[in-house]
mmCIF file of C-alpha atoms and ligand atoms in Angstrom:
data_model
loop_
_atom_site.group_PDB
_atom_site.id
_atom_site.type_symbol
_atom_site.label_atom_id
_atom_site.label_comp_id
_atom_site.label_asym_id
_atom_site.label_seq_id
_atom_site.Cartn_x
_atom_site.Cartn_y
_atom_site.Cartn_z
ATOM 1 C CA UNK W 1 254.592 220.831 154.545
ATOM 2 C CA UNK W 2 253.747 220.947 158.237
ATOM 3 C CA UNK W 3 256.598 220.206 160.554
ATOM 4 C CA UNK W 4 256.081 219.492 164.231
ATOM 5 C CA UNK W 5 258.819 219.666 166.802
ATOM 6 C CA UNK W 6 257.831 218.640 170.284
ATOM 7 C CA UNK W 7 259.372 218.164 173.724
ATOM 8 C CA UNK W 8 258.097 217.659 177.273
ATOM 9 C CA UNK W 9 259.842 218.811 180.445
ATOM 10 C CA UNK W 10 259.107 218.577 184.156
ATOM 11 C CA UNK W 11 260.253 221.285 186.562
ATOM 12 C CA UNK W 12 259.764 221.439 190.322
ATOM 13 C CA UNK W 13 258.354 224.194 192.476
ATOM 14 C CA UNK W 14 260.926 225.631 194.867
ATOM 15 C CA UNK W 15 260.793 227.241 198.287
ATOM 16 C CA UNK W 16 263.063 230.203 198.975
ATOM 17 C CA UNK W 17 265.033 230.292 202.239
ATOM 18 C CA UNK W 18 266.286 233.807 201.378
ATOM 19 C CA UNK W 19 263.605 235.586 199.404
ATOM 20 C CA UNK W 20 263.565 237.459 196.122
ATOM 21 C CA UNK W 21 261.281 240.491 196.394
ATOM 22 C CA UNK W 22 261.694 243.557 194.176
ATOM 23 C CA UNK W 23 263.546 244.131 190.912
ATOM 24 C CA UNK W 24 266.185 246.537 189.687
ATOM 25 C CA UNK W 25 264.842 245.954 186.192
ATOM 26 C CA UNK W 26 261.302 244.652 185.749
ATOM 27 C CA UNK W 27 261.532 243.748 182.065
ATOM 28 C CA UNK W 28 264.478 241.402 182.628
ATOM 29 C CA UNK W 29 263.676 240.489 186.234
ATOM 30 C CA UNK W 30 267.065 241.584 187.488
ATOM 31 C CA UNK W 31 266.543 241.285 191.245
ATOM 32 C CA UNK W 32 267.458 243.685 194.022
ATOM 33 C CA UNK W 33 269.011 240.830 196.011
ATOM 34 C CA UNK W 34 270.338 237.328 195.469
ATOM 35 C CA UNK W 35 268.227 234.431 196.787
ATOM 36 C CA UNK W 36 268.566 230.813 197.883
ATOM 37 C CA UNK W 37 266.061 227.957 197.675
ATOM 38 C CA UNK W 38 265.401 224.246 197.654
ATOM 39 C CA UNK W 39 263.557 222.406 194.898
ATOM 40 C CA UNK W 40 260.466 220.525 196.046
ATOM 41 C CA UNK W 41 260.426 216.875 195.058
ATOM 42 C CA UNK W 42 257.100 215.685 193.634
ATOM 43 C CA UNK W 43 255.514 219.149 193.239
ATOM 44 C CA UNK W 44 256.016 219.990 189.613
ATOM 45 C CA UNK W 45 254.767 221.431 186.353
ATOM 46 C CA UNK W 46 254.883 219.221 183.292
ATOM 47 C CA UNK W 47 254.873 221.113 180.019
ATOM 48 C CA UNK W 48 254.801 220.032 176.389
ATOM 49 C CA UNK W 49 255.817 222.546 173.743
ATOM 50 C CA UNK W 50 255.140 221.929 170.072
ATOM 51 C CA UNK W 51 256.570 224.419 167.595
ATOM 52 C CA UNK W 52 254.118 224.223 164.687
ATOM 53 C CA UNK W 53 254.863 226.039 161.447
ATOM 54 C CA UNK W 54 251.243 226.202 160.309
ATOM 55 C CA UNK W 55 249.773 227.617 163.525
ATOM 56 C CA UNK W 56 248.699 231.307 163.343
ATOM 57 C CA UNK W 57 249.147 232.060 167.053
ATOM 58 C CA UNK W 58 250.375 230.546 170.298
ATOM 59 C CA UNK W 59 247.909 228.419 172.276
ATOM 60 C CA UNK W 60 247.944 227.375 175.926
ATOM 61 C CA UNK W 61 246.082 224.605 177.724
ATOM 62 C CA UNK W 62 246.552 224.794 181.477
ATOM 63 C CA UNK W 63 245.462 221.903 183.692
ATOM 64 C CA UNK W 64 243.178 220.578 180.958
ATOM 65 C CA UNK W 65 241.445 223.866 180.163
ATOM 66 C CA UNK W 66 242.026 226.551 177.593
ATOM 67 C CA UNK W 67 243.932 229.252 179.511
ATOM 68 C CA UNK W 68 242.808 232.849 180.158
ATOM 69 C CA UNK W 69 243.956 235.612 177.791
ATOM 70 C CA UNK W 70 246.144 236.939 180.597
ATOM 71 C CA UNK W 71 247.940 233.621 181.133
ATOM 72 C CA UNK W 72 248.332 233.131 177.377
ATOM 73 C CA UNK W 73 249.783 236.641 176.959
ATOM 74 C CA UNK W 74 252.395 235.973 179.641
ATOM 75 C CA UNK W 75 253.380 232.649 178.064
ATOM 76 C CA UNK W 76 253.460 234.214 174.586
ATOM 77 C CA UNK W 77 255.809 236.937 175.811
ATOM 78 C CA UNK W 78 258.123 234.221 177.101
ATOM 79 C CA UNK W 79 257.823 232.307 173.829
ATOM 80 C CA UNK W 80 258.918 235.526 172.052
ATOM 81 C CA UNK W 81 262.105 235.503 174.158
ATOM 82 C CA UNK W 82 262.669 231.857 173.209
ATOM 83 C CA UNK W 83 261.929 232.522 169.505
ATOM 84 C CA UNK W 84 264.425 235.329 169.437
ATOM 85 C CA UNK W 85 267.166 233.338 171.209
ATOM 86 C CA UNK W 86 266.512 230.126 169.254
ATOM 87 C CA UNK W 87 266.124 231.896 165.951
ATOM 88 C CA UNK W 88 262.719 230.464 165.067
ATOM 89 C CA UNK W 89 259.474 232.028 163.930
ATOM 90 C CA UNK W 90 256.945 229.250 164.529
ATOM 91 C CA UNK W 91 254.057 229.660 166.919
ATOM 92 C CA UNK W 92 253.738 227.141 169.733
ATOM 93 C CA UNK W 93 251.127 224.879 171.219
ATOM 94 C CA UNK W 94 251.780 224.683 174.956
ATOM 95 C CA UNK W 95 250.112 222.121 177.203
ATOM 96 C CA UNK W 96 250.939 222.376 180.879
ATOM 97 C CA UNK W 97 249.731 220.862 184.094
ATOM 98 C CA UNK W 98 250.631 221.247 187.755
ATOM 99 C CA UNK W 99 250.121 218.652 190.432
ATOM 100 C CA UNK W 100 249.648 221.249 193.202
ATOM 101 C CA UNK W 101 247.265 224.192 193.842
ATOM 102 C CA UNK W 102 248.173 227.247 191.789
ATOM 103 C CA UNK W 103 248.599 230.778 193.070
ATOM 104 C CA UNK W 104 248.478 229.909 196.755
ATOM 105 C CA UNK W 105 252.027 230.257 197.988
ATOM 106 C CA UNK W 106 253.495 227.228 196.275
ATOM 107 C CA UNK W 107 255.557 228.687 193.480
ATOM 108 C CA UNK W 108 253.530 227.639 190.441
ATOM 109 C CA UNK W 109 255.047 230.254 188.135
ATOM 110 C CA UNK W 110 258.570 229.081 188.997
ATOM 111 C CA UNK W 111 257.794 225.508 187.961
ATOM 112 C CA UNK W 112 255.815 226.650 184.919
ATOM 113 C CA UNK W 113 258.425 228.985 183.401
ATOM 114 C CA UNK W 114 261.287 226.587 184.138
ATOM 115 C CA UNK W 115 259.440 223.751 182.378
ATOM 116 C CA UNK W 116 258.416 226.019 179.472
ATOM 117 C CA UNK W 117 262.009 227.163 178.949
ATOM 118 C CA UNK W 118 263.487 223.649 179.011
ATOM 119 C CA UNK W 119 260.746 222.120 176.808
ATOM 120 C CA UNK W 120 260.698 225.029 174.335
ATOM 121 C CA UNK W 121 264.469 224.919 173.875
ATOM 122 C CA UNK W 122 264.598 221.139 173.450
ATOM 123 C CA UNK W 123 261.639 221.154 171.050
ATOM 124 C CA UNK W 124 263.601 223.535 168.815
ATOM 125 C CA UNK W 125 266.466 221.031 168.782
ATOM 126 C CA UNK W 126 268.830 223.493 170.470
ATOM 127 C CA UNK W 127 271.121 222.679 173.392
ATOM 128 C CA UNK W 128 271.850 225.528 175.787
ATOM 129 C CA UNK W 129 273.959 225.444 178.944
ATOM 130 C CA UNK W 130 272.115 225.061 182.259
ATOM 131 C CA UNK W 131 273.385 228.517 183.192
ATOM 132 C CA UNK W 132 271.834 230.144 180.143
ATOM 133 C CA UNK W 133 268.557 228.242 180.625
ATOM 134 C CA UNK W 134 268.329 229.724 184.137
ATOM 135 C CA UNK W 135 268.733 233.263 182.780
ATOM 136 C CA UNK W 136 265.993 232.721 180.184
ATOM 137 C CA UNK W 137 263.602 231.164 182.728
ATOM 138 C CA UNK W 138 264.302 234.167 185.002
ATOM 139 C CA UNK W 139 262.738 236.538 182.461
ATOM 140 C CA UNK W 140 259.436 234.613 182.695
ATOM 141 C CA UNK W 141 259.399 234.567 186.490
ATOM 142 C CA UNK W 142 262.436 235.422 188.608
ATOM 143 C CA UNK W 143 262.169 232.401 190.878
ATOM 144 C CA UNK W 144 261.901 230.074 187.831
ATOM 145 C CA UNK W 145 265.666 230.453 187.441
ATOM 146 C CA UNK W 146 266.025 228.488 190.692
ATOM 147 C CA UNK W 147 263.834 225.577 189.488
ATOM 148 C CA UNK W 148 266.334 224.460 186.820
ATOM 149 C CA UNK W 149 269.515 223.429 188.717
ATOM 150 C CA UNK W 150 269.325 220.519 191.147
ATOM 151 C CA UNK W 151 268.771 220.483 194.926
ATOM 152 C CA UNK W 152 269.773 223.596 196.866
ATOM 153 C CA UNK W 153 270.089 226.533 194.504
ATOM 154 C CA UNK W 154 271.450 230.073 194.643
ATOM 155 C CA UNK W 155 270.339 232.747 192.176
ATOM 156 C CA UNK W 156 273.133 235.295 191.857
ATOM 157 C CA UNK W 157 272.363 238.972 191.751
ATOM 158 C CA UNK W 158 274.440 239.628 188.613
ATOM 159 C CA UNK W 159 274.910 242.994 186.934
ATOM 160 C CA UNK W 160 273.129 242.139 183.710
ATOM 161 C CA UNK W 161 271.019 239.477 182.007
ATOM 162 C CA UNK W 162 273.947 237.131 181.292
ATOM 163 C CA UNK W 163 275.256 236.916 184.839
ATOM 164 C CA UNK W 164 272.050 236.982 186.877
ATOM 165 C CA UNK W 165 271.908 233.178 186.817
ATOM 166 C CA UNK W 166 271.182 230.317 189.208
ATOM 167 C CA UNK W 167 273.364 227.356 190.164
ATOM 168 C CA UNK W 168 273.240 224.428 192.531
ATOM 169 C CA UNK W 169 275.171 224.780 195.799
ATOM 170 C CA UNK W 170 274.400 221.225 196.945
ATOM 171 C CA UNK W 171 272.555 218.168 195.592
ATOM 172 C CA UNK W 172 269.230 217.089 197.185
ATOM 173 C CA UNK W 173 270.879 214.257 199.135
ATOM 174 C CA UNK W 174 273.256 216.701 200.850
ATOM 175 C CA UNK W 175 270.702 217.435 203.598
ATOM 176 C CA UNK W 176 267.375 215.639 204.153
ATOM 177 C CA UNK W 177 265.243 218.723 204.685
ATOM 178 C CA UNK W 178 261.505 218.313 204.277
ATOM 179 C CA UNK W 179 259.038 221.075 203.462
ATOM 180 C CA UNK W 180 255.817 220.251 205.319
ATOM 181 C CA UNK W 181 253.332 222.614 203.710
ATOM 182 C CA UNK W 182 250.284 223.636 205.710
ATOM 183 C CA UNK W 183 247.654 224.562 203.125
ATOM 184 C CA UNK W 184 245.189 227.016 204.642
ATOM 185 C CA UNK W 185 243.810 228.375 201.398
ATOM 186 C CA UNK W 186 243.560 226.888 197.917
ATOM 187 C CA UNK W 187 242.259 230.174 196.510
ATOM 188 C CA UNK W 188 244.185 231.977 193.808
ATOM 189 C CA UNK W 189 245.914 234.939 195.449
ATOM 190 C CA UNK W 190 244.496 238.348 194.570
ATOM 191 C CA UNK W 191 247.799 240.146 194.100
ATOM 192 C CA UNK W 192 250.471 238.040 192.439
ATOM 193 C CA UNK W 193 254.204 238.418 192.848
ATOM 194 C CA UNK W 194 254.583 240.251 189.519
ATOM 195 C CA UNK W 195 252.625 243.240 190.853
ATOM 196 C CA UNK W 196 254.274 242.793 194.261
ATOM 197 C CA UNK W 197 257.800 243.187 192.880
ATOM 198 C CA UNK W 198 256.706 246.489 191.323
ATOM 199 C CA UNK W 199 255.350 247.870 194.583
ATOM 200 C CA UNK W 200 258.220 246.713 196.837
ATOM 201 C CA UNK W 201 260.004 250.073 196.675
ATOM 202 C CA UNK W 202 256.924 251.877 197.988
ATOM 203 C CA UNK W 203 257.715 250.355 201.405
ATOM 204 C CA UNK W 204 260.097 252.314 203.643
ATOM 205 C CA UNK W 205 261.419 248.947 204.790
ATOM 206 C CA UNK W 206 262.515 247.568 201.400
ATOM 207 C CA UNK W 207 265.873 249.396 201.363
ATOM 208 C CA UNK W 208 266.717 247.982 204.789
ATOM 209 C CA UNK W 209 265.606 244.468 203.762
ATOM 210 C CA UNK W 210 267.762 244.601 200.624
ATOM 211 C CA UNK W 211 270.769 246.074 202.470
ATOM 212 C CA UNK W 212 270.970 243.030 204.755
ATOM 213 C CA UNK W 213 270.111 240.362 202.189
ATOM 214 C CA UNK W 214 273.669 239.479 201.110
ATOM 215 C CA UNK W 215 274.789 238.811 204.664
ATOM 216 C CA UNK W 216 271.643 236.775 205.447
ATOM 217 C CA UNK W 217 272.302 234.754 202.310
ATOM 218 C CA UNK W 218 275.907 234.107 203.358
ATOM 219 C CA UNK W 219 274.722 232.912 206.791
ATOM 220 C CA UNK W 220 272.039 230.717 205.216
ATOM 221 C CA UNK W 221 274.368 229.239 202.572
ATOM 222 C CA UNK W 222 276.868 228.294 205.244
ATOM 223 C CA UNK W 223 274.099 226.814 207.450
ATOM 224 C CA UNK W 224 272.925 224.662 204.536
ATOM 225 C CA UNK W 225 276.447 223.541 203.665
ATOM 226 C CA UNK W 226 277.179 222.689 207.323
ATOM 227 C CA UNK W 227 273.670 221.299 208.005
ATOM 228 C CA UNK W 228 273.413 223.680 210.963
ATOM 229 C CA UNK W 229 269.666 223.702 211.646
ATOM 230 C CA UNK W 230 269.620 226.226 214.516
ATOM 231 C CA UNK W 231 271.364 228.913 212.440
ATOM 232 C CA UNK W 232 269.275 227.994 209.403
ATOM 233 C CA UNK W 233 265.967 228.312 211.312
ATOM 234 C CA UNK W 234 266.813 231.728 212.687
ATOM 235 C CA UNK W 235 267.876 233.311 209.404
ATOM 236 C CA UNK W 236 265.072 231.715 207.353
ATOM 237 C CA UNK W 237 262.284 232.952 209.657
ATOM 238 C CA UNK W 238 263.893 236.379 209.896
ATOM 239 C CA UNK W 239 264.147 236.711 206.135
ATOM 240 C CA UNK W 240 260.511 235.659 205.617
ATOM 241 C CA UNK W 241 259.335 238.095 208.322
ATOM 242 C CA UNK W 242 261.281 240.905 206.652
ATOM 243 C CA UNK W 243 259.699 240.223 203.261
ATOM 244 C CA UNK W 244 256.196 240.158 204.763
ATOM 245 C CA UNK W 245 256.916 243.376 206.666
ATOM 246 C CA UNK W 246 257.772 244.985 203.310
ATOM 247 C CA UNK W 247 254.599 243.571 201.754
ATOM 248 C CA UNK W 248 252.386 244.875 204.560
ATOM 249 C CA UNK W 249 253.939 248.354 204.409
ATOM 250 C CA UNK W 250 253.796 248.715 200.621
ATOM 251 C CA UNK W 251 251.316 250.881 198.750
ATOM 252 C CA UNK W 252 248.836 249.286 198.303
ATOM 253 C CA UNK W 253 249.510 247.126 201.366
ATOM 254 C CA UNK W 254 249.736 243.392 200.726
ATOM 255 C CA UNK W 255 248.485 241.157 203.527
ATOM 256 C CA UNK W 256 248.843 237.522 202.530
ATOM 257 C CA UNK W 257 248.364 236.026 205.990
ATOM 258 C CA UNK W 258 245.071 234.554 207.169
ATOM 259 C CA UNK W 259 244.276 233.885 210.848
ATOM 260 C CA UNK W 260 245.426 230.212 210.649
ATOM 261 C CA UNK W 261 248.725 231.399 209.118
ATOM 262 C CA UNK W 262 249.563 233.265 212.290
ATOM 263 C CA UNK W 263 248.459 230.373 214.508
ATOM 264 C CA UNK W 264 250.799 228.024 212.611
ATOM 265 C CA UNK W 265 253.739 230.429 212.854
ATOM 266 C CA UNK W 266 253.293 230.640 216.612
ATOM 267 C CA UNK W 267 253.009 226.861 216.939
ATOM 268 C CA UNK W 268 256.183 226.341 214.892
ATOM 269 C CA UNK W 269 258.141 228.610 217.235
ATOM 270 C CA UNK W 270 256.780 226.674 220.239
ATOM 271 C CA UNK W 271 257.537 223.279 218.679
ATOM 272 C CA UNK W 272 261.111 224.399 218.070
ATOM 273 C CA UNK W 273 261.470 225.407 221.702
ATOM 274 C CA UNK W 274 260.163 221.938 222.613
ATOM 275 C CA UNK W 275 262.990 220.381 220.578
ATOM 276 C CA UNK W 276 261.593 219.813 217.079
ATOM 277 C CA UNK W 277 263.845 220.871 214.213
ATOM 278 C CA UNK W 278 261.352 223.046 212.357
ATOM 279 C CA UNK W 279 261.067 226.644 211.143
ATOM 280 C CA UNK W 280 258.609 228.479 208.907
ATOM 281 C CA UNK W 281 258.769 230.500 205.740
ATOM 282 C CA UNK W 282 255.998 231.969 203.560
ATOM 283 C CA UNK W 283 255.905 233.085 199.957
ATOM 284 C CA UNK W 284 253.281 235.438 198.497
ATOM 285 C CA UNK W 285 250.387 233.462 199.946
ATOM 286 C CA UNK W 286 248.761 232.274 203.155
ATOM 287 C CA UNK W 287 250.177 228.743 203.190
ATOM 288 C CA UNK W 288 252.984 228.045 205.629
ATOM 289 C CA UNK W 289 256.066 226.119 204.551
ATOM 290 C CA UNK W 290 257.372 224.336 207.660
ATOM 291 C CA UNK W 291 260.973 223.368 206.914
ATOM 292 C CA UNK W 292 262.081 220.392 209.012
ATOM 293 C CA UNK W 293 264.872 217.956 209.398
ATOM 294 C CA UNK W 294 263.608 214.514 208.442
ATOM 295 C CA UNK W 295 263.535 213.320 212.066
ATOM 296 C CA UNK W 296 260.932 215.991 212.922
ATOM 297 C CA UNK W 297 258.766 215.863 209.784
ATOM 298 C CA UNK W 298 256.141 213.280 210.850
ATOM 299 C CA UNK W 299 255.584 214.961 214.221
ATOM 300 C CA UNK W 300 255.188 218.337 212.503
ATOM 301 C CA UNK W 301 252.712 216.926 210.007
ATOM 302 C CA UNK W 302 250.551 215.338 212.740
ATOM 303 C CA UNK W 303 250.631 218.521 214.804
ATOM 304 C CA UNK W 304 249.677 220.704 211.810
ATOM 305 C CA UNK W 305 246.668 218.496 211.104
ATOM 306 C CA UNK W 306 245.191 219.418 214.493
ATOM 307 C CA UNK W 307 245.282 223.197 213.852
ATOM 308 C CA UNK W 308 241.961 224.829 212.907
ATOM 309 C CA UNK W 309 241.944 226.103 209.343
ATOM 310 C CA UNK W 310 244.553 223.707 207.963
ATOM 311 C CA UNK W 311 242.784 222.112 204.974
ATOM 312 C CA UNK W 312 245.637 219.972 203.692
ATOM 313 C CA UNK W 313 249.229 219.098 204.549
ATOM 314 C CA UNK W 314 251.746 218.257 201.824
ATOM 315 C CA UNK W 315 255.277 216.988 202.272
ATOM 316 C CA UNK W 316 258.120 217.492 199.846
ATOM 317 C CA UNK W 317 261.766 216.667 200.293
ATOM 318 C CA UNK W 318 264.645 218.391 198.520
ATOM 319 C CA UNK W 319 264.431 217.463 194.850
ATOM 320 C CA UNK W 320 266.111 217.455 191.473
ATOM 321 C CA UNK W 321 265.907 220.358 189.060
ATOM 322 C CA UNK W 322 264.140 220.527 185.719
ATOM 323 C CA UNK W 323 264.446 217.559 183.394
ATOM 324 C CA UNK W 324 263.462 216.597 179.928
ATOM 325 C CA UNK W 325 260.892 213.777 179.773
ATOM 326 C CA UNK W 326 260.783 213.423 176.012
ATOM 327 C CA UNK W 327 261.960 215.198 172.896
HETATM 328 O O1 PMV B 1 259.303 234.560 190.693
HETATM 329 P P1 PMV B 1 258.175 235.329 191.230
HETATM 330 O O2 PMV B 1 257.939 236.618 190.448
HETATM 331 O O3 PMV B 1 256.922 234.499 191.344
HETATM 332 O O4 PMV B 1 258.536 235.823 192.701
HETATM 333 C C1 PMV B 1 258.715 234.945 193.777
HETATM 334 C C2 PMV B 1 258.543 235.677 195.047
HETATM 335 C C3 PMV B 1 258.545 234.828 196.317
HETATM 336 O O5 PMV B 1 258.032 233.539 196.066
HETATM 337 C C4 PMV B 1 257.644 235.511 197.331
HETATM 338 C C5 PMV B 1 259.944 234.734 196.921
HETATM 339 C C6 PMV B 1 260.906 233.795 196.254
HETATM 340 O O6 PMV B 1 262.101 234.103 196.292
HETATM 341 O O7 PMV B 1 260.500 232.736 195.730
#
């Protein structure tokens, strides 16, 4: 008899204030430094997992199309982790969609692996703690651990799989920060973060970046908890610049910025001097995340729209973590 067990989960993208770049252990995604982020309300992956006993292999439909072998292999590897933890042997049908451009500096893999972990676990009828769900999601994509808890989230370094987990440090309503995202490229990035983490240590600068990460995180955590925008802006831009300096000095060098990226970064610094509460941060892509206090968000959006090369502007406030929609 065929038995079908199905669940659907939604998980948000997140934007890191203190970045994760480089692993101590690539198989388990044990990071070289702890990181801190905010979930992005309204930018999410929605994933349905069906464990089907009569299916010979895993299948993946991504944004309405049958996924590439590469994407399927990565999802299947994560399903193997779930099968082993949940004690099941069935293959899975996975249907996932994102409501934002993939692979362009908005963390699509974070949302995807967080949603896959939550849906896959629920579909098997198993209840795991939030903490354990974050460690499992982490194996799929490090930053996915931060897309499960709510609001402002810290991913702890940990010594091993069990204690490299993420937890909320404040709910979304704690501080009305808005991420105003200047989209300058919708293209899929050529070198993804998975390869980037592996090359981080080829940069002479990585050791220095990692050595200072814990103190930057402490400064940033305190700035978030105290809603101290000036301190926040300084440490967030510094941390992003450090990560991109590592990327550019790695072998092979990784240059994610495009000419409009640099123009936006300069404008953001000027707008801050003129009194707007805004700072920038960039992930592994050309798009610029302009983090603002709510009072500055509309002005920043209008100003971004006048910059050459900006093809779209998206706004996301601090949001909830992953949640089960059905199942
Ligand atoms: O989780 P990954 O492997 O996609 O790595 C994320 C890397 C950055 O987005 C650049 C930084 C971060 O902490 O989110």
